[in-house]
Amino acid sequence: MKRFLRPTKMSPAVSGRTHGLVHGRIFKRLLIAGQVGADHAGHAPADFESQVELAFDNLLAVIEAAQLTSDDLIRIMAYAASPGSLALYNLVRERKIGSVTPVSTYVEVAGLGDPRWLISIEGEAIQEVDP
């Protein structure tokens, strides 16, 4: 069973969600490499919002391929090469994963591995398994 941590003797989480996550002893774990805002042919749209949409689609496709669901997502780390775009990122994030509340970090960087890429999202998903 997943349990979110919200300690009372420290400042609220920057994201407003959670500081940490505790899970059970027996589980299936998926580590997801950085998913960029490019389609299956490698085309990256010029605008940040479209790239965030694609990056989340790619992240969710990896989760699905592992026979997990977005509810199993416990951590996401976004690297954005588009200064001042946190609010737009959060809007797309809400559209893509809704009420799922993984531990989240958003970092603005000078650039990514390809100058066309404006976002890279990595993650982790865990599915509890009955013993």
PDB file of C-alpha atoms in Angstrom:
ATOM      1  CA  MET A   1       0.000   0.000   0.000  1.00  0.00           C
ATOM      2  CA  LYS A   2       1.369   3.409  -0.969  1.00  0.00           C
ATOM      3  CA  ARG A   3       1.448   6.088   1.710  1.00  0.00           C
ATOM      4  CA  PHE A   4       2.274   9.717   0.967  1.00  0.00           C
ATOM      5  CA  LEU A   5       4.385  11.678   3.438  1.00  0.00           C
ATOM      6  CA  ARG A   6       3.442  15.203   4.426  1.00  0.00           C
ATOM      7  CA  PRO A   7       5.544  16.066   7.498  1.00  0.00           C
ATOM      8  CA  THR A   8       4.069  18.819   9.656  1.00  0.00           C
ATOM      9  CA  LYS A   9       7.339  20.214  11.046  1.00  0.00           C
ATOM     10  CA  MET A  10       8.656  21.481   7.746  1.00  0.00           C
ATOM     11  CA  SER A  11       7.529  23.773   4.961  1.00  0.00           C
ATOM     12  CA  PRO A  12       4.908  22.437   2.535  1.00  0.00           C
ATOM     13  CA  ALA A  13       6.172  20.637  -0.566  1.00  0.00           C
ATOM     14  CA  VAL A  14       7.019  23.107  -3.323  1.00  0.00           C
ATOM     15  CA  SER A  15       4.604  21.328  -5.642  1.00  0.00           C
ATOM     16  CA  GLY A  16       1.914  21.437  -2.956  1.00  0.00           C
ATOM     17  CA  ARG A  17       1.606  17.670  -3.168  1.00  0.00           C
ATOM     18  CA  THR A  18       3.976  15.449  -1.139  1.00  0.00           C
ATOM     19  CA  HIS A  19       7.536  15.260   0.175  1.00  0.00           C
ATOM     20  CA  GLY A  20       7.872  11.496  -0.114  1.00  0.00           C
ATOM     21  CA  LEU A  21       6.222   8.158  -0.710  1.00  0.00           C
ATOM     22  CA  VAL A  22       6.422   4.892   1.212  1.00  0.00           C
ATOM     23  CA  HIS A  23       5.404   1.625  -0.451  1.00  0.00           C
ATOM     24  CA  GLY A  24       5.117  -2.044   0.498  1.00  0.00           C
ATOM     25  CA  ARG A  25       7.743  -4.757   0.644  1.00  0.00           C
ATOM     26  CA  ILE A  26       6.757  -6.730  -2.480  1.00  0.00           C
ATOM     27  CA  PHE A  27       6.336  -4.820  -5.736  1.00  0.00           C
ATOM     28  CA  LYS A  28       7.018  -4.522  -9.458  1.00  0.00           C
ATOM     29  CA  ARG A  29       9.238  -1.493 -10.110  1.00  0.00           C
ATOM     30  CA  LEU A  30       9.667   0.383 -13.385  1.00  0.00           C
ATOM     31  CA  LEU A  31      12.340   3.043 -13.891  1.00  0.00           C
ATOM     32  CA  ILE A  32      11.555   5.271 -16.875  1.00  0.00           C
ATOM     33  CA  ALA A  33      14.334   7.022 -18.768  1.00  0.00           C
ATOM     34  CA  GLY A  34      13.876  10.647 -19.809  1.00  0.00           C
ATOM     35  CA  GLN A  35      11.078  10.911 -22.358  1.00  0.00           C
ATOM     36  CA  VAL A  36      11.408  13.904 -24.659  1.00  0.00           C
ATOM     37  CA  GLY A  37       8.744  15.838 -26.527  1.00  0.00           C
ATOM     38  CA  ALA A  38       9.188  14.033 -29.841  1.00  0.00           C
ATOM     39  CA  ASP A  39       6.880  11.701 -31.764  1.00  0.00           C
ATOM     40  CA  HIS A  40       7.624   8.136 -32.968  1.00  0.00           C
ATOM     41  CA  ALA A  41       9.440   9.530 -36.022  1.00  0.00           C
ATOM     42  CA  GLY A  42      11.655  11.775 -33.882  1.00  0.00           C
ATOM     43  CA  HIS A  43       9.878  15.010 -34.855  1.00  0.00           C
ATOM     44  CA  ALA A  44       9.831  17.588 -32.043  1.00  0.00           C
ATOM     45  CA  PRO A  45       7.284  20.414 -32.373  1.00  0.00           C
ATOM     46  CA  ALA A  46       8.657  23.924 -31.903  1.00  0.00           C
ATOM     47  CA  ASP A  47       6.361  24.884 -29.011  1.00  0.00           C
ATOM     48  CA  PHE A  48       6.804  23.885 -25.365  1.00  0.00           C
ATOM     49  CA  GLU A  49       3.190  22.846 -24.703  1.00  0.00           C
ATOM     50  CA  SER A  50       3.126  20.352 -27.598  1.00  0.00           C
ATOM     51  CA  GLN A  51       6.432  18.880 -26.472  1.00  0.00           C
ATOM     52  CA  VAL A  52       5.191  18.446 -22.893  1.00  0.00           C
ATOM     53  CA  GLU A  53       2.079  16.681 -24.258  1.00  0.00           C
ATOM     54  CA  LEU A  54       4.279  14.304 -26.283  1.00  0.00           C
ATOM     55  CA  ALA A  55       6.713  13.716 -23.413  1.00  0.00           C
ATOM     56  CA  PHE A  56       3.829  12.700 -21.130  1.00  0.00           C
ATOM     57  CA  ASP A  57       2.344  10.522 -23.897  1.00  0.00           C
ATOM     58  CA  ASN A  58       5.725   8.797 -24.251  1.00  0.00           C
ATOM     59  CA  LEU A  59       6.070   8.355 -20.471  1.00  0.00           C
ATOM     60  CA  LEU A  60       2.580   6.837 -20.261  1.00  0.00           C
ATOM     61  CA  ALA A  61       3.346   4.529 -23.224  1.00  0.00           C
ATOM     62  CA  VAL A  62       6.357   3.122 -21.372  1.00  0.00           C
ATOM     63  CA  ILE A  63       4.188   2.552 -18.293  1.00  0.00           C
ATOM     64  CA  GLU A  64       1.556   0.794 -20.391  1.00  0.00           C
ATOM     65  CA  ALA A  65       4.187  -1.370 -22.116  1.00  0.00           C
ATOM     66  CA  ALA A  66       5.250  -2.592 -18.657  1.00  0.00           C
ATOM     67  CA  GLN A  67       1.617  -3.547 -17.950  1.00  0.00           C
ATOM     68  CA  LEU A  68       1.258  -0.813 -15.338  1.00  0.00           C
ATOM     69  CA  THR A  69      -1.078   2.188 -15.207  1.00  0.00           C
ATOM     70  CA  SER A  70      -0.684   5.890 -14.483  1.00  0.00           C
ATOM     71  CA  ASP A  71      -1.991   5.160 -10.963  1.00  0.00           C
ATOM     72  CA  ASP A  72       1.260   3.239 -10.383  1.00  0.00           C
ATOM     73  CA  LEU A  73       3.342   6.350 -11.147  1.00  0.00           C
ATOM     74  CA  ILE A  74       5.142   7.416  -7.960  1.00  0.00           C
ATOM     75  CA  ARG A  75       7.833   9.832  -9.187  1.00  0.00           C
ATOM     76  CA  ILE A  76       8.390  12.225 -12.066  1.00  0.00           C
ATOM     77  CA  MET A  77      11.341  14.505 -12.723  1.00  0.00           C
ATOM     78  CA  ALA A  78      10.978  17.088 -15.471  1.00  0.00           C
ATOM     79  CA  TYR A  79      13.875  18.973 -17.056  1.00  0.00           C
ATOM     80  CA  ALA A  80      12.697  21.977 -19.066  1.00  0.00           C
ATOM     81  CA  ALA A  81      14.793  24.076 -21.444  1.00  0.00           C
ATOM     82  CA  SER A  82      12.098  26.748 -21.616  1.00  0.00           C
ATOM     83  CA  PRO A  83      12.543  29.312 -18.830  1.00  0.00           C
ATOM     84  CA  GLY A  84       9.427  30.462 -17.012  1.00  0.00           C
ATOM     85  CA  SER A  85       7.260  27.567 -18.221  1.00  0.00           C
ATOM     86  CA  LEU A  86       6.319  25.908 -14.915  1.00  0.00           C
ATOM     87  CA  ALA A  87       2.666  27.044 -15.047  1.00  0.00           C
ATOM     88  CA  LEU A  88       2.232  25.717 -18.594  1.00  0.00           C
ATOM     89  CA  TYR A  89       3.969  22.456 -17.641  1.00  0.00           C
ATOM     90  CA  ASN A  90       1.595  22.058 -14.681  1.00  0.00           C
ATOM     91  CA  LEU A  91      -1.468  22.610 -16.904  1.00  0.00           C
ATOM     92  CA  VAL A  92      -0.375  19.856 -19.282  1.00  0.00           C
ATOM     93  CA  ARG A  93       0.634  17.594 -16.386  1.00  0.00           C
ATOM     94  CA  GLU A  94      -2.868  17.949 -14.931  1.00  0.00           C
ATOM     95  CA  ARG A  95      -4.438  17.095 -18.306  1.00  0.00           C
ATOM     96  CA  LYS A  96      -2.252  14.035 -18.746  1.00  0.00           C
ATOM     97  CA  ILE A  97      -2.157  12.458 -15.273  1.00  0.00           C
ATOM     98  CA  GLY A  98      -5.009  14.230 -13.472  1.00  0.00           C
ATOM     99  CA  SER A  99      -5.363  13.293  -9.834  1.00  0.00           C
ATOM    100  CA  VAL A 100      -2.317  10.983  -9.785  1.00  0.00           C
ATOM    101  CA  THR A 101       0.049  12.461  -7.183  1.00  0.00           C
ATOM    102  CA  PRO A 102       3.605  11.227  -7.717  1.00  0.00           C
ATOM    103  CA  VAL A 103       6.539  12.817  -5.960  1.00  0.00           C
ATOM    104  CA  SER A 104       7.485  15.513  -8.475  1.00  0.00           C
ATOM    105  CA  THR A 105      10.398  17.772  -9.312  1.00  0.00           C
ATOM    106  CA  TYR A 106      10.632  20.389 -12.066  1.00  0.00           C
ATOM    107  CA  VAL A 107      14.034  21.790 -13.047  1.00  0.00           C
ATOM    108  CA  GLU A 108      14.797  24.463 -15.644  1.00  0.00           C
ATOM    109  CA  VAL A 109      18.037  23.778 -17.509  1.00  0.00           C
ATOM    110  CA  ALA A 110      20.090  25.600 -20.150  1.00  0.00           C
ATOM    111  CA  GLY A 111      19.568  22.833 -22.701  1.00  0.00           C
ATOM    112  CA  LEU A 112      19.046  19.128 -23.340  1.00  0.00           C
ATOM    113  CA  GLY A 113      20.857  16.578 -25.533  1.00  0.00           C
ATOM    114  CA  ASP A 114      19.320  17.895 -28.758  1.00  0.00           C
ATOM    115  CA  PRO A 115      18.676  21.642 -29.204  1.00  0.00           C
ATOM    116  CA  ARG A 116      15.166  20.871 -30.561  1.00  0.00           C
ATOM    117  CA  TRP A 117      14.126  19.291 -27.262  1.00  0.00           C
ATOM    118  CA  LEU A 118      12.472  21.591 -24.724  1.00  0.00           C
ATOM    119  CA  ILE A 119      11.431  18.970 -22.136  1.00  0.00           C
ATOM    120  CA  SER A 120      12.541  15.601 -20.795  1.00  0.00           C
ATOM    121  CA  ILE A 121      10.473  13.729 -18.215  1.00  0.00           C
ATOM    122  CA  GLU A 122      11.718  10.679 -16.357  1.00  0.00           C
ATOM    123  CA  GLY A 123       9.779   8.665 -13.837  1.00  0.00           C
ATOM    124  CA  GLU A 124       9.247   5.657 -11.670  1.00  0.00           C
ATOM    125  CA  ALA A 125       6.209   3.439 -11.284  1.00  0.00           C
ATOM    126  CA  ILE A 126       5.546   0.773  -8.678  1.00  0.00           C
ATOM    127  CA  GLN A 127       2.783  -1.803  -8.550  1.00  0.00           C
ATOM    128  CA  GLU A 128       2.170  -3.585  -5.263  1.00  0.00           C
ATOM    129  CA  VAL A 129       2.134  -7.381  -5.589  1.00  0.00           C
ATOM    130  CA  ASP A 130       0.287  -9.703  -3.229  1.00  0.00           C
ATOM    131  CA  PRO A 131       2.685 -12.094  -1.453  1.00  0.00           C
TER     132      PRO A 131
END
